[in-house]
PDB file of C-alpha atoms in Angstrom:
ATOM      1  CA  MET A  30    -116.471  86.429-252.986  1.00  0.00           C
ATOM      2  CA  ASN A  31    -116.537  86.284-249.355  1.00  0.00           C
ATOM      3  CA  THR A  32    -119.779  84.668-248.316  1.00  0.00           C
ATOM      4  CA  ARG A  33    -118.848  83.512-244.814  1.00  0.00           C
ATOM      5  CA  GLY A  34    -122.129  84.196-242.698  1.00  0.00           C
ATOM      6  CA  THR A  35    -124.314  84.371-245.396  1.00  0.00           C
ATOM      7  CA  VAL A  36    -126.780  81.877-245.341  1.00  0.00           C
ATOM      8  CA  GLY A  37    -128.015  80.204-248.905  1.00  0.00           C
ATOM      9  CA  ALA A  38    -125.572  82.440-250.500  1.00  0.00           C
ATOM     10  CA  PRO A  39    -123.685  80.968-253.732  1.00  0.00           C
ATOM     11  CA  ARG A  40    -120.077  80.389-253.115  1.00  0.00           C
ATOM     12  CA  PHE A  41    -117.420  80.784-255.552  1.00  0.00           C
ATOM     13  CA  LEU A  42    -115.591  77.102-255.911  1.00  0.00           C
ATOM     14  CA  PRO A  43    -112.684  76.973-258.518  1.00  0.00           C
ATOM     15  CA  ALA A  44    -112.641  74.307-260.879  1.00  0.00           C
ATOM     16  CA  ARG A  45    -109.988  71.655-259.576  1.00  0.00           C
ATOM     17  CA  THR A  46    -107.170  70.816-261.519  1.00  0.00           C
ATOM     18  CA  GLY A  47    -106.191  66.934-262.008  1.00  0.00           C
ATOM     19  CA  GLU A  48    -103.977  66.524-259.138  1.00  0.00           C
ATOM     20  CA  GLN A  49    -106.776  67.978-257.180  1.00  0.00           C
ATOM     21  CA  ALA A  50    -109.142  66.158-258.459  1.00  0.00           C
ATOM     22  CA  GLY A  51    -108.024  62.558-257.673  1.00  0.00           C
ATOM     23  CA  GLY A  52    -104.248  62.782-258.811  1.00  0.00           C
ATOM     24  CA  GLY A  53    -104.474  60.737-261.735  1.00  0.00           C
ATOM     25  CA  ASN A  54    -104.716  61.086-265.382  1.00  0.00           C
ATOM     26  CA  ASP A  55    -107.338  60.569-268.260  1.00  0.00           C
ATOM     27  CA  MET A  56    -105.450  56.724-268.935  1.00  0.00           C
ATOM     28  CA  ASP A  57    -105.948  56.119-265.342  1.00  0.00           C
ATOM     29  CA  LEU A  58    -109.669  56.785-265.318  1.00  0.00           C
ATOM     30  CA  MET A  59    -110.234  54.874-268.605  1.00  0.00           C
ATOM     31  CA  GLU A  60    -108.403  51.831-267.052  1.00  0.00           C
ATOM     32  CA  ARG A  61    -110.754  51.617-263.998  1.00  0.00           C
ATOM     33  CA  VAL A  62    -113.747  52.347-266.316  1.00  0.00           C
ATOM     34  CA  VAL A  63    -112.746  49.160-268.447  1.00  0.00           C
ATOM     35  CA  ALA A  64    -111.643  47.057-265.292  1.00  0.00           C
ATOM     36  CA  ARG A  65    -113.237  43.743-265.634  1.00  0.00           C
ATOM     37  CA  GLY A  66    -114.667  44.253-262.014  1.00  0.00           C
ATOM     38  CA  ASN A  67    -116.370  47.239-263.161  1.00  0.00           C
ATOM     39  CA  MET A  68    -117.375  45.898-266.399  1.00  0.00           C
ATOM     40  CA  THR A  69    -118.832  42.730-264.821  1.00  0.00           C
ATOM     41  CA  ARG A  70    -120.789  45.022-262.323  1.00  0.00           C
ATOM     42  CA  ALA A  71    -122.146  47.111-265.139  1.00  0.00           C
ATOM     43  CA  LEU A  72    -123.373  44.157-267.247  1.00  0.00           C
ATOM     44  CA  LYS A  73    -125.571  42.808-264.091  1.00  0.00           C
ATOM     45  CA  ARG A  74    -127.058  46.307-263.608  1.00  0.00           C
ATOM     46  CA  VAL A  75    -127.928  45.867-267.518  1.00  0.00           C
ATOM     47  CA  GLN A  76    -128.799  42.309-267.297  1.00  0.00           C
ATOM     48  CA  LYS A  77    -130.933  43.200-264.003  1.00  0.00           C
ATOM     49  CA  ASN A  78    -132.679  45.910-266.425  1.00  0.00           C
ATOM     50  CA  ALA A  79    -134.686  43.188-267.988  1.00  0.00           C
ATOM     51  CA  GLY A  80    -132.926  43.232-271.170  1.00  0.00           C
ATOM     52  CA  ALA A  81    -134.597  47.051-271.771  1.00  0.00           C
ATOM     53  CA  PRO A  82    -132.554  48.747-274.397  1.00  0.00           C
ATOM     54  CA  GLY A  83    -130.766  51.802-273.117  1.00  0.00           C
ATOM     55  CA  SER A  84    -129.880  54.915-274.810  1.00  0.00           C
ATOM     56  CA  ASP A  85    -128.241  52.950-277.543  1.00  0.00           C
ATOM     57  CA  GLY A  86    -131.139  50.965-278.427  1.00  0.00           C
ATOM     58  CA  MET A  87    -129.218  47.637-278.072  1.00  0.00           C
ATOM     59  CA  GLU A  88    -131.250  44.959-276.253  1.00  0.00           C
ATOM     60  CA  ILE A  89    -128.984  42.531-273.630  1.00  0.00           C
ATOM     61  CA  LYS A  90    -129.434  39.690-276.068  1.00  0.00           C
ATOM     62  CA  ALA A  91    -126.928  41.772-278.633  1.00  0.00           C
ATOM     63  CA  LEU A  92    -124.474  43.289-275.872  1.00  0.00           C
ATOM     64  CA  LEU A  93    -122.447  39.818-275.378  1.00  0.00           C
ATOM     65  CA  PRO A  94    -121.565  39.039-279.288  1.00  0.00           C
ATOM     66  CA  TYR A  95    -121.169  42.656-279.574  1.00  0.00           C
ATOM     67  CA  LEU A  96    -118.307  42.767-276.710  1.00  0.00           C
ATOM     68  CA  GLN A  97    -116.901  39.815-277.861  1.00  0.00           C
ATOM     69  CA  GLU A  98    -116.309  41.128-281.032  1.00  0.00           C
ATOM     70  CA  HIS A  99    -115.124  44.676-280.187  1.00  0.00           C
ATOM     71  CA  TRP A 100    -113.524  43.813-276.952  1.00  0.00           C
ATOM     72  CA  ALA A 101    -109.990  44.369-278.219  1.00  0.00           C
ATOM     73  CA  THR A 102    -111.038  48.085-279.334  1.00  0.00           C
ATOM     74  CA  ILE A 103    -113.003  49.061-276.191  1.00  0.00           C
TER      75      ILE A 103
END
């Protein structure tokens, strides 16, 4: 599809492969997700939410005990 010079026309962009998307694999991404710094930032954002339950219905007061019990499997 050639859209050069066509203002507002949709462009065709093929899906990027893993190498093009960032060069990592799924395990690298998961390691970044559960990295201590990322988890700490996420916890602070949840706490800033004033303990309002998320989509899972868990309140902030239940989060820390849950994480302590299940961290090894996360």
